[in-house]
């Protein structure tokens, strides 16, 4: 589809050809003292890695595609796969039952555009990321999370079509950065970032028309791949904090699933009320509540107010993909008018539909 649309995807492209052998064998007892997700194999006969499926009897062995791989004959014969698994395990008599054999290519490239008219590229269609670090699917799911509410808004009529352009503006640079990091992992075996990438996964921050900046500066992060510094700066992923709903303990991030959500401090009732009115006026899904002592949600240990960086009369608006759209540290002169202005900007409502829009 990407090629048919004429969208270029620069990058080194295919790096090497691999094969994955999915098999059953009783290997679990060998690693019972060191259970892991991946077991790297490097011996005189073969190199590759075992990926645990159940860490007992089911495994995938990944290795470079051997020279006798023959697409015309279905790839590799089952006996040959058994031989490769035995070489890797170092057990010449291991009982192996091959369940499937799939070729795949390790590649690195990122599409220059994530949108071509009515077509949106997401996941591996938009970016091929070497799996060295395990970033590919995370990045694809973030794409879908980013795009879904924008499409829903445009189709339902509460978002303007220009909001769809923010998908590429927000996701393309992230995919590009992630691909570069995976390439570095591949070229520098043992790089710590391969095994510790919380910053890469959770520290994603957007700067686009679907975010209203609040003038705060990007925090200094020594290593943005390994280190995740939670912050509710507009554009960043609204961080986790434990909150109280009645007798129940809830994570802040579980509040942001389906609608826009406005969280106001305990004296932020005007923001909360403005959100209820704005939701009705703009015909959009927008939940609102106050957080803190005496609020609709309790701030269990005060970390919410501190992490979200607002005072008791402030508010923060979070998008349905969990990213902060806007934040006001304190009260506003005209909360309703301000919130409507913010929402119209974030939803791209100022612009009219153009030809080629969804
Ligand atoms: C060995 C390996 C290990 C990996 N490890 C990790 C990891 O640890 N962590 C991580 O985050 N990511 C990992 N990844 C990457 C991850 O698997 C991919 O990024 C992810 O699967 C991409 O999802 P997708 O939905 O975009 O594409 P795909 O999973 O490729 O799904 C596309 C689907 O579309 C179907 N399809 C194609 N054409 C058509 C058509 N014309 N009509 C109908 N259906 C069609 C395909 O059959 C396929 O089912 C790994 C990848 C590999 C190869």
Tab-separated table of C-alpha atoms and ligand atoms in Angstrom:
chain	number	residue	atom	x	y	z
A	1	UNK	CA	0.000	0.000	0.000
A	2	UNK	CA	2.767	2.390	0.930
A	3	UNK	CA	4.557	1.799	-2.336
A	4	UNK	CA	1.335	2.067	-4.323
A	5	UNK	CA	0.756	5.455	-2.680
A	6	UNK	CA	4.242	6.586	-3.719
A	7	UNK	CA	5.329	7.220	-0.131
A	8	UNK	CA	9.094	6.907	0.283
A	9	UNK	CA	10.533	5.145	3.338
A	10	UNK	CA	14.226	6.029	3.636
A	11	UNK	CA	16.611	4.016	5.754
A	12	UNK	CA	19.103	1.211	5.345
A	13	UNK	CA	16.217	-1.133	4.376
A	14	UNK	CA	16.756	-4.880	4.734
A	15	UNK	CA	19.665	-5.625	7.065
A	16	UNK	CA	19.616	-9.418	7.145
A	17	UNK	CA	17.417	-12.434	6.435
A	18	UNK	CA	16.198	-14.473	9.374
A	19	UNK	CA	14.126	-17.523	10.147
A	20	UNK	CA	11.957	-18.339	13.159
A	21	UNK	CA	11.379	-22.002	14.051
A	22	UNK	CA	8.452	-22.533	16.370
A	23	UNK	CA	8.831	-25.891	18.103
A	24	UNK	CA	8.057	-28.061	21.109
A	25	UNK	CA	10.854	-29.581	23.186
A	26	UNK	CA	11.323	-30.211	26.914
A	27	UNK	CA	13.919	-27.498	27.583
A	28	UNK	CA	12.304	-25.778	30.569
A	29	UNK	CA	14.160	-27.789	33.225
A	30	UNK	CA	17.493	-26.490	31.882
A	31	UNK	CA	16.650	-22.869	32.690
A	32	UNK	CA	14.418	-23.312	35.697
A	33	UNK	CA	16.990	-21.429	37.821
A	34	UNK	CA	17.182	-18.478	35.381
A	35	UNK	CA	13.812	-17.953	33.682
A	36	UNK	CA	13.974	-15.329	30.942
A	37	UNK	CA	12.188	-14.150	27.830
A	38	UNK	CA	15.174	-14.572	25.519
A	39	UNK	CA	18.200	-16.899	25.680
A	40	UNK	CA	21.054	-15.881	23.401
A	41	UNK	CA	23.035	-18.757	21.871
A	42	UNK	CA	26.566	-18.449	20.594
A	43	UNK	CA	28.463	-21.696	20.087
A	44	UNK	CA	30.912	-23.090	17.538
A	45	UNK	CA	28.098	-24.509	15.388
A	46	UNK	CA	25.408	-21.841	15.423
A	47	UNK	CA	24.285	-18.491	16.772
A	48	UNK	CA	20.752	-17.302	17.392
A	49	UNK	CA	18.308	-16.999	20.217
A	50	UNK	CA	15.603	-18.976	21.921
A	51	UNK	CA	12.465	-17.010	22.704
A	52	UNK	CA	10.382	-18.573	25.449
A	53	UNK	CA	6.720	-19.140	24.647
A	54	UNK	CA	5.855	-20.898	27.925
A	55	UNK	CA	9.406	-21.370	29.261
A	56	UNK	CA	8.723	-25.101	29.472
A	57	UNK	CA	7.935	-26.936	26.234
A	58	UNK	CA	7.183	-24.300	23.617
A	59	UNK	CA	9.854	-22.085	22.070
A	60	UNK	CA	10.883	-20.170	18.984
A	61	UNK	CA	14.446	-20.424	17.754
A	62	UNK	CA	15.571	-17.410	15.705
A	63	UNK	CA	18.675	-17.594	13.559
A	64	UNK	CA	20.075	-16.239	10.307
A	65	UNK	CA	18.438	-17.843	7.289
A	66	UNK	CA	20.731	-20.768	6.362
A	67	UNK	CA	22.131	-20.990	2.808
A	68	UNK	CA	20.042	-24.095	2.100
A	69	UNK	CA	16.803	-22.158	2.626
A	70	UNK	CA	14.738	-22.953	-0.482
A	71	UNK	CA	11.498	-21.001	-0.973
A	72	UNK	CA	10.419	-23.376	-3.782
A	73	UNK	CA	10.597	-26.326	-1.373
A	74	UNK	CA	8.783	-24.504	1.436
A	75	UNK	CA	11.910	-23.151	3.095
A	76	UNK	CA	13.564	-25.732	5.328
A	77	UNK	CA	12.668	-29.397	5.822
A	78	UNK	CA	11.454	-30.288	9.340
A	79	UNK	CA	14.502	-32.563	9.905
A	80	UNK	CA	16.825	-29.655	9.117
A	81	UNK	CA	14.954	-27.451	11.621
A	82	UNK	CA	15.283	-30.185	14.247
A	83	UNK	CA	19.002	-30.293	13.541
A	84	UNK	CA	19.357	-26.511	13.970
A	85	UNK	CA	17.471	-26.568	17.275
A	86	UNK	CA	19.614	-29.461	18.552
A	87	UNK	CA	22.815	-27.611	17.575
A	88	UNK	CA	21.637	-24.505	19.408
A	89	UNK	CA	20.551	-26.408	22.519
A	90	UNK	CA	23.733	-28.506	22.488
A	91	UNK	CA	21.607	-31.654	22.849
A	92	UNK	CA	22.063	-34.025	19.866
A	93	UNK	CA	19.211	-36.310	20.968
A	94	UNK	CA	16.681	-33.663	21.969
A	95	UNK	CA	13.092	-34.630	21.059
A	96	UNK	CA	11.858	-31.735	18.877
A	97	UNK	CA	8.453	-31.294	17.240
A	98	UNK	CA	8.470	-28.452	14.701
A	99	UNK	CA	5.176	-26.547	14.597
A	100	UNK	CA	5.946	-23.852	12.031
A	101	UNK	CA	8.824	-22.185	10.216
A	102	UNK	CA	8.597	-18.567	9.073
A	103	UNK	CA	11.141	-16.407	7.260
A	104	UNK	CA	11.423	-12.738	8.108
A	105	UNK	CA	13.735	-9.882	7.224
A	106	UNK	CA	15.290	-7.509	9.717
A	107	UNK	CA	14.891	-4.025	8.299
A	108	UNK	CA	15.130	-0.372	9.269
A	109	UNK	CA	13.152	2.277	7.448
A	110	UNK	CA	10.565	4.927	8.271
A	111	UNK	CA	7.945	6.306	5.920
A	112	UNK	CA	8.404	9.994	5.112
A	113	UNK	CA	4.663	10.531	5.233
A	114	UNK	CA	2.119	8.746	7.405
A	115	UNK	CA	-0.828	10.128	5.476
A	116	UNK	CA	-1.664	10.105	1.786
A	117	UNK	CA	-5.124	11.579	1.303
A	118	UNK	CA	-7.636	9.167	2.824
A	119	UNK	CA	-4.975	6.573	3.650
A	120	UNK	CA	-3.109	6.514	6.961
A	121	UNK	CA	-0.051	4.352	7.531
A	122	UNK	CA	0.447	2.831	10.981
A	123	UNK	CA	2.555	0.084	12.527
A	124	UNK	CA	4.998	-1.841	10.363
A	125	UNK	CA	3.404	-0.360	7.238
A	126	UNK	CA	4.811	2.995	8.401
A	127	UNK	CA	8.058	1.901	10.047
A	128	UNK	CA	10.205	-1.207	10.029
A	129	UNK	CA	12.192	-1.311	13.245
A	130	UNK	CA	14.860	-3.962	13.925
A	131	UNK	CA	13.499	-5.980	16.875
A	132	UNK	CA	16.691	-5.369	18.857
A	133	UNK	CA	15.123	-3.836	21.933
A	134	UNK	CA	11.542	-4.882	21.282
A	135	UNK	CA	10.224	-1.474	20.216
A	136	UNK	CA	8.295	-2.277	17.020
A	137	UNK	CA	4.895	-3.263	18.280
A	138	UNK	CA	4.923	-0.616	21.024
A	139	UNK	CA	5.498	2.023	18.380
A	140	UNK	CA	2.732	0.625	16.170
A	141	UNK	CA	0.230	0.528	19.021
A	142	UNK	CA	1.084	4.134	19.866
A	143	UNK	CA	0.345	5.036	16.226
A	144	UNK	CA	-3.093	3.441	16.418
A	145	UNK	CA	-3.790	5.020	19.807
A	146	UNK	CA	-2.845	8.410	18.402
A	147	UNK	CA	-4.915	8.077	15.224
A	148	UNK	CA	-8.045	6.382	16.585
A	149	UNK	CA	-9.534	9.319	18.514
A	150	UNK	CA	-8.769	11.728	15.684
A	151	UNK	CA	-10.603	9.562	13.153
A	152	UNK	CA	-13.457	9.027	15.611
A	153	UNK	CA	-13.746	12.780	16.177
A	154	UNK	CA	-13.748	13.662	12.494
A	155	UNK	CA	-16.230	10.924	11.602
A	156	UNK	CA	-18.532	11.887	14.480
A	157	UNK	CA	-18.235	15.569	13.601
A	158	UNK	CA	-16.700	16.937	16.824
A	159	UNK	CA	-13.200	17.320	15.352
A	160	UNK	CA	-12.155	19.253	12.260
A	161	UNK	CA	-10.426	17.386	9.451
A	162	UNK	CA	-7.118	19.205	10.028
A	163	UNK	CA	-6.676	17.242	13.274
A	164	UNK	CA	-5.831	14.262	11.037
A	165	UNK	CA	-2.678	16.058	9.875
A	166	UNK	CA	-1.402	16.066	13.438
A	167	UNK	CA	-1.134	12.259	13.262
A	168	UNK	CA	1.887	12.400	10.956
A	169	UNK	CA	3.283	15.491	12.697
A	170	UNK	CA	3.242	13.656	16.031
A	171	UNK	CA	4.106	10.086	15.092
A	172	UNK	CA	6.623	10.328	12.233
A	173	UNK	CA	9.416	11.891	14.328
A	174	UNK	CA	8.823	9.338	17.103
A	175	UNK	CA	9.056	6.413	14.673
A	176	UNK	CA	12.207	7.901	13.152
A	177	UNK	CA	13.866	8.243	16.570
A	178	UNK	CA	12.844	4.744	17.677
A	179	UNK	CA	14.196	3.217	14.462
A	180	UNK	CA	17.517	5.010	14.958
A	181	UNK	CA	17.743	3.685	18.516
A	182	UNK	CA	17.052	0.105	17.413
A	183	UNK	CA	19.747	0.438	14.744
A	184	UNK	CA	22.226	1.612	17.389
A	185	UNK	CA	21.288	-1.401	19.535
A	186	UNK	CA	21.950	-3.667	16.585
A	187	UNK	CA	25.310	-2.105	15.793
A	188	UNK	CA	26.495	-1.946	19.423
A	189	UNK	CA	25.707	-5.333	21.022
A	190	UNK	CA	25.191	-5.082	24.777
A	191	UNK	CA	24.108	-1.413	24.611
A	192	UNK	CA	22.154	-0.788	27.856
A	193	UNK	CA	19.336	0.869	25.891
A	194	UNK	CA	18.465	-2.522	24.376
A	195	UNK	CA	17.301	-3.783	27.749
A	196	UNK	CA	16.143	-0.578	29.469
A	197	UNK	CA	13.936	1.646	27.353
A	198	UNK	CA	11.256	3.063	29.624
A	199	UNK	CA	12.020	6.592	28.448
A	200	UNK	CA	11.611	5.577	24.823
A	201	UNK	CA	8.286	3.868	25.501
A	202	UNK	CA	6.696	6.297	27.971
A	203	UNK	CA	8.593	9.542	27.493
A	204	UNK	CA	7.053	10.278	24.088
A	205	UNK	CA	6.049	13.933	23.875
A	206	UNK	CA	4.231	15.699	21.045
A	207	UNK	CA	4.524	19.221	19.725
A	208	UNK	CA	1.725	19.862	17.232
A	209	UNK	CA	-1.508	21.723	16.567
A	210	UNK	CA	-3.296	19.142	18.758
A	211	UNK	CA	-1.386	20.381	21.816
A	212	UNK	CA	-1.519	23.843	23.437
A	213	UNK	CA	1.908	24.711	24.861
A	214	UNK	CA	2.004	26.278	28.322
A	215	UNK	CA	5.407	27.929	28.037
A	216	UNK	CA	7.169	25.351	30.214
A	217	UNK	CA	10.488	24.033	28.975
A	218	UNK	CA	11.266	20.437	28.073
A	219	UNK	CA	12.856	18.783	31.134
A	220	UNK	CA	16.551	17.879	30.888
A	221	UNK	CA	16.811	14.100	30.626
A	222	UNK	CA	20.293	12.603	30.644
A	223	UNK	CA	19.296	9.590	28.545
A	224	UNK	CA	15.833	9.872	26.935
A	225	UNK	CA	15.879	6.168	26.003
A	226	UNK	CA	16.558	4.618	29.397
A	227	UNK	CA	15.207	7.357	31.679
A	228	UNK	CA	11.536	8.138	32.037
A	229	UNK	CA	10.795	11.367	33.898
A	230	UNK	CA	7.040	11.593	34.485
A	231	UNK	CA	5.645	15.026	33.642
A	232	UNK	CA	2.285	16.503	32.659
A	233	UNK	CA	3.736	19.140	30.379
A	234	UNK	CA	1.395	19.602	27.371
A	235	UNK	CA	2.312	16.984	24.762
A	236	UNK	CA	3.692	14.441	27.196
A	237	UNK	CA	1.979	11.273	28.335
A	238	UNK	CA	-0.124	12.067	31.416
A	239	UNK	CA	1.726	10.201	34.159
A	240	UNK	CA	0.530	7.563	36.566
A	241	UNK	CA	-0.477	8.567	40.104
A	242	UNK	CA	-2.623	6.634	42.555
A	243	UNK	CA	-6.055	8.186	43.087
A	244	UNK	CA	-9.051	7.220	45.281
A	245	UNK	CA	-12.547	6.732	43.895
A	246	UNK	CA	-14.725	5.885	46.888
A	247	UNK	CA	-13.111	2.832	48.417
A	248	UNK	CA	-11.323	1.975	45.193
A	249	UNK	CA	-7.715	2.739	44.263
A	250	UNK	CA	-7.375	3.790	40.610
A	251	UNK	CA	-4.457	4.800	38.463
A	252	UNK	CA	-4.743	8.205	36.799
A	253	UNK	CA	-3.844	6.620	33.464
A	254	UNK	CA	-6.943	4.422	33.599
A	255	UNK	CA	-9.093	7.562	33.506
A	256	UNK	CA	-7.972	8.488	30.011
A	257	UNK	CA	-9.310	5.631	27.944
A	258	UNK	CA	-12.292	6.746	25.931
A	259	UNK	CA	-12.875	10.495	26.123
A	260	UNK	CA	-11.097	13.770	26.689
A	261	UNK	CA	-10.696	14.178	30.444
A	262	UNK	CA	-10.307	17.345	32.451
A	263	UNK	CA	-8.857	16.969	35.917
A	264	UNK	CA	-9.100	20.040	38.120
A	265	UNK	CA	-7.669	20.762	41.549
A	266	UNK	CA	-9.941	20.897	44.573
A	267	UNK	CA	-10.695	24.602	44.001
A	268	UNK	CA	-10.918	24.067	40.255
A	269	UNK	CA	-14.685	23.681	40.202
A	270	UNK	CA	-15.011	26.523	37.611
A	271	UNK	CA	-12.810	24.524	35.201
A	272	UNK	CA	-14.801	21.385	35.898
A	273	UNK	CA	-18.124	23.146	35.268
A	274	UNK	CA	-16.721	24.786	32.143
A	275	UNK	CA	-15.763	21.344	30.832
A	276	UNK	CA	-19.284	20.013	31.348
A	277	UNK	CA	-20.722	22.963	29.406
A	278	UNK	CA	-18.052	22.746	26.691
A	279	UNK	CA	-18.730	19.066	26.205
A	280	UNK	CA	-22.390	19.860	25.570
A	281	UNK	CA	-21.692	22.899	23.368
A	282	UNK	CA	-19.143	21.105	21.181
A	283	UNK	CA	-20.990	17.755	21.210
A	284	UNK	CA	-17.854	15.899	22.193
A	285	UNK	CA	-17.001	13.260	24.806
A	286	UNK	CA	-15.340	15.104	27.685
A	287	UNK	CA	-15.265	13.797	31.248
A	288	UNK	CA	-14.393	16.131	34.123
A	289	UNK	CA	-13.720	15.818	37.803
A	290	UNK	CA	-11.931	17.463	40.700
A	291	UNK	CA	-8.974	15.771	42.357
A	292	UNK	CA	-7.650	16.221	45.889
A	293	UNK	CA	-8.992	16.501	49.422
A	294	UNK	CA	-12.786	16.845	49.191
A	295	UNK	CA	-12.683	16.328	45.388
A	296	UNK	CA	-14.460	13.629	43.390
A	297	UNK	CA	-11.187	11.714	43.283
A	298	UNK	CA	-8.736	11.597	46.175
A	299	UNK	CA	-5.052	12.348	45.602
A	300	UNK	CA	-3.760	9.452	47.649
A	301	UNK	CA	-0.348	10.766	48.665
A	302	UNK	CA	-0.226	14.196	47.046
A	303	UNK	CA	1.848	12.967	44.123
A	304	UNK	CA	-0.877	13.760	41.597
A	305	UNK	CA	-0.852	17.514	42.275
A	306	UNK	CA	2.933	17.545	42.317
A	307	UNK	CA	3.384	15.471	39.137
A	308	UNK	CA	0.693	17.296	37.197
A	309	UNK	CA	2.184	20.659	38.183
A	310	UNK	CA	-1.043	22.521	38.912
A	311	UNK	CA	-2.320	24.424	41.942
A	312	UNK	CA	-5.651	23.742	43.695
A	313	UNK	CA	-7.457	26.045	41.233
A	314	UNK	CA	-5.685	24.721	38.131
A	315	UNK	CA	-6.667	22.075	35.598
A	316	UNK	CA	-5.193	19.734	33.038
A	317	UNK	CA	-6.874	18.444	29.891
A	318	UNK	CA	-5.901	14.974	28.700
A	319	UNK	CA	-6.628	13.564	25.228
A	320	UNK	CA	-8.163	10.109	24.713
A	321	UNK	CA	-4.681	8.746	23.890
A	322	UNK	CA	-3.484	9.764	27.353
A	323	UNK	CA	-1.368	12.720	26.209
A	324	UNK	CA	-1.777	16.115	27.851
A	325	UNK	CA	-3.492	18.611	25.523
A	326	UNK	CA	-3.408	21.683	27.754
A	327	UNK	CA	-2.708	22.732	31.305
A	328	UNK	CA	-3.467	25.764	33.441
A	329	UNK	CA	-1.493	26.025	36.664
A	330	UNK	CA	-4.150	28.253	38.217
A	331	UNK	CA	-7.600	29.717	37.677
A	332	UNK	CA	-8.787	31.434	34.507
A	333	UNK	CA	-10.655	34.722	34.070
A	334	UNK	CA	-13.257	33.097	31.848
A	335	UNK	CA	-12.865	29.336	32.148
A	336	UNK	CA	-15.644	28.430	29.733
A	337	UNK	CA	-14.428	30.717	26.939
A	338	UNK	CA	-10.833	29.643	27.494
A	339	UNK	CA	-11.655	25.959	27.456
A	340	UNK	CA	-13.731	26.268	24.294
A	341	UNK	CA	-10.861	28.132	22.636
A	342	UNK	CA	-8.430	25.408	23.697
A	343	UNK	CA	-10.683	22.567	22.563
A	344	UNK	CA	-11.369	24.183	19.199
A	345	UNK	CA	-7.624	24.540	18.649
A	346	UNK	CA	-6.805	20.981	19.725
A	347	UNK	CA	-9.665	19.520	17.667
A	348	UNK	CA	-8.769	21.533	14.575
A	349	UNK	CA	-12.253	23.018	14.481
A	350	UNK	CA	-11.138	26.371	13.180
A	351	UNK	CA	-10.596	25.067	9.676
A	352	UNK	CA	-13.219	23.939	7.199
A	353	UNK	CA	-13.158	20.664	5.315
A	354	UNK	CA	-10.929	20.480	2.253
A	355	UNK	CA	-11.132	18.204	-0.777
A	356	UNK	CA	-9.539	14.846	-0.052
A	357	UNK	CA	-10.367	14.969	3.642
A	358	UNK	CA	-12.084	12.033	5.279
B	1	LIG	C1	11.396	-11.709	15.534
B	1	LIG	C2	10.629	-10.483	15.924
B	1	LIG	C3	10.575	-10.102	17.256
B	1	LIG	C4	9.878	-8.976	17.644
B	1	LIG	N1	9.852	-8.622	18.959
B	1	LIG	C5	9.174	-7.521	19.340
B	1	LIG	C6	9.126	-7.165	20.717
B	1	LIG	O1	9.688	-7.826	21.588
B	1	LIG	N2	8.437	-6.041	21.064
B	1	LIG	C7	7.806	-5.278	20.138
B	1	LIG	O2	7.195	-4.261	20.504
B	1	LIG	N3	7.824	-5.602	18.811
B	1	LIG	C8	8.480	-6.709	18.404
B	1	LIG	N4	8.519	-7.052	17.076
B	1	LIG	C9	7.841	-6.198	16.094
B	1	LIG	C10	6.346	-6.513	15.998
B	1	LIG	O3	6.150	-7.885	15.763
B	1	LIG	C11	5.740	-5.690	14.846
B	1	LIG	O4	6.132	-4.343	14.973
B	1	LIG	C12	4.224	-5.763	14.869
B	1	LIG	O5	3.783	-7.088	14.720
B	1	LIG	C13	3.641	-4.907	13.757
B	1	LIG	O6	2.240	-4.959	13.831
B	1	LIG	P1	1.374	-4.521	12.601
B	1	LIG	O7	-0.050	-4.768	12.998
B	1	LIG	O8	1.744	-3.148	12.179
B	1	LIG	O9	1.813	-5.454	11.389
B	1	LIG	P2	1.702	-7.078	11.287
B	1	LIG	O10	1.849	-7.716	12.639
B	1	LIG	O11	2.653	-7.443	10.210
B	1	LIG	O12	0.227	-7.287	10.837
B	1	LIG	C14	-0.212	-7.027	9.513
B	1	LIG	C15	-1.274	-8.067	9.188
B	1	LIG	O13	-1.875	-7.739	7.954
B	1	LIG	C16	-2.030	-8.904	7.195
B	1	LIG	N5	-2.124	-8.509	5.789
B	1	LIG	C17	-1.134	-8.099	4.977
B	1	LIG	N6	-1.626	-7.804	3.767
B	1	LIG	C18	-2.954	-8.016	3.819
B	1	LIG	C19	-4.021	-7.871	2.885
B	1	LIG	N7	-3.793	-7.429	1.646
B	1	LIG	N8	-5.255	-8.177	3.300
B	1	LIG	C20	-5.512	-8.593	4.564
B	1	LIG	N9	-4.537	-8.743	5.488
B	1	LIG	C21	-3.281	-8.455	5.121
B	1	LIG	C22	-0.809	-9.731	7.539
B	1	LIG	O14	-1.026	-11.084	7.265
B	1	LIG	C23	-0.661	-9.464	9.036
B	1	LIG	O15	-1.410	-10.373	9.804
B	1	LIG	C24	9.214	-8.196	16.658
B	1	LIG	C25	9.245	-8.562	15.305
B	1	LIG	C26	9.962	-9.698	14.938
B	1	LIG	C27	9.977	-10.092	13.489
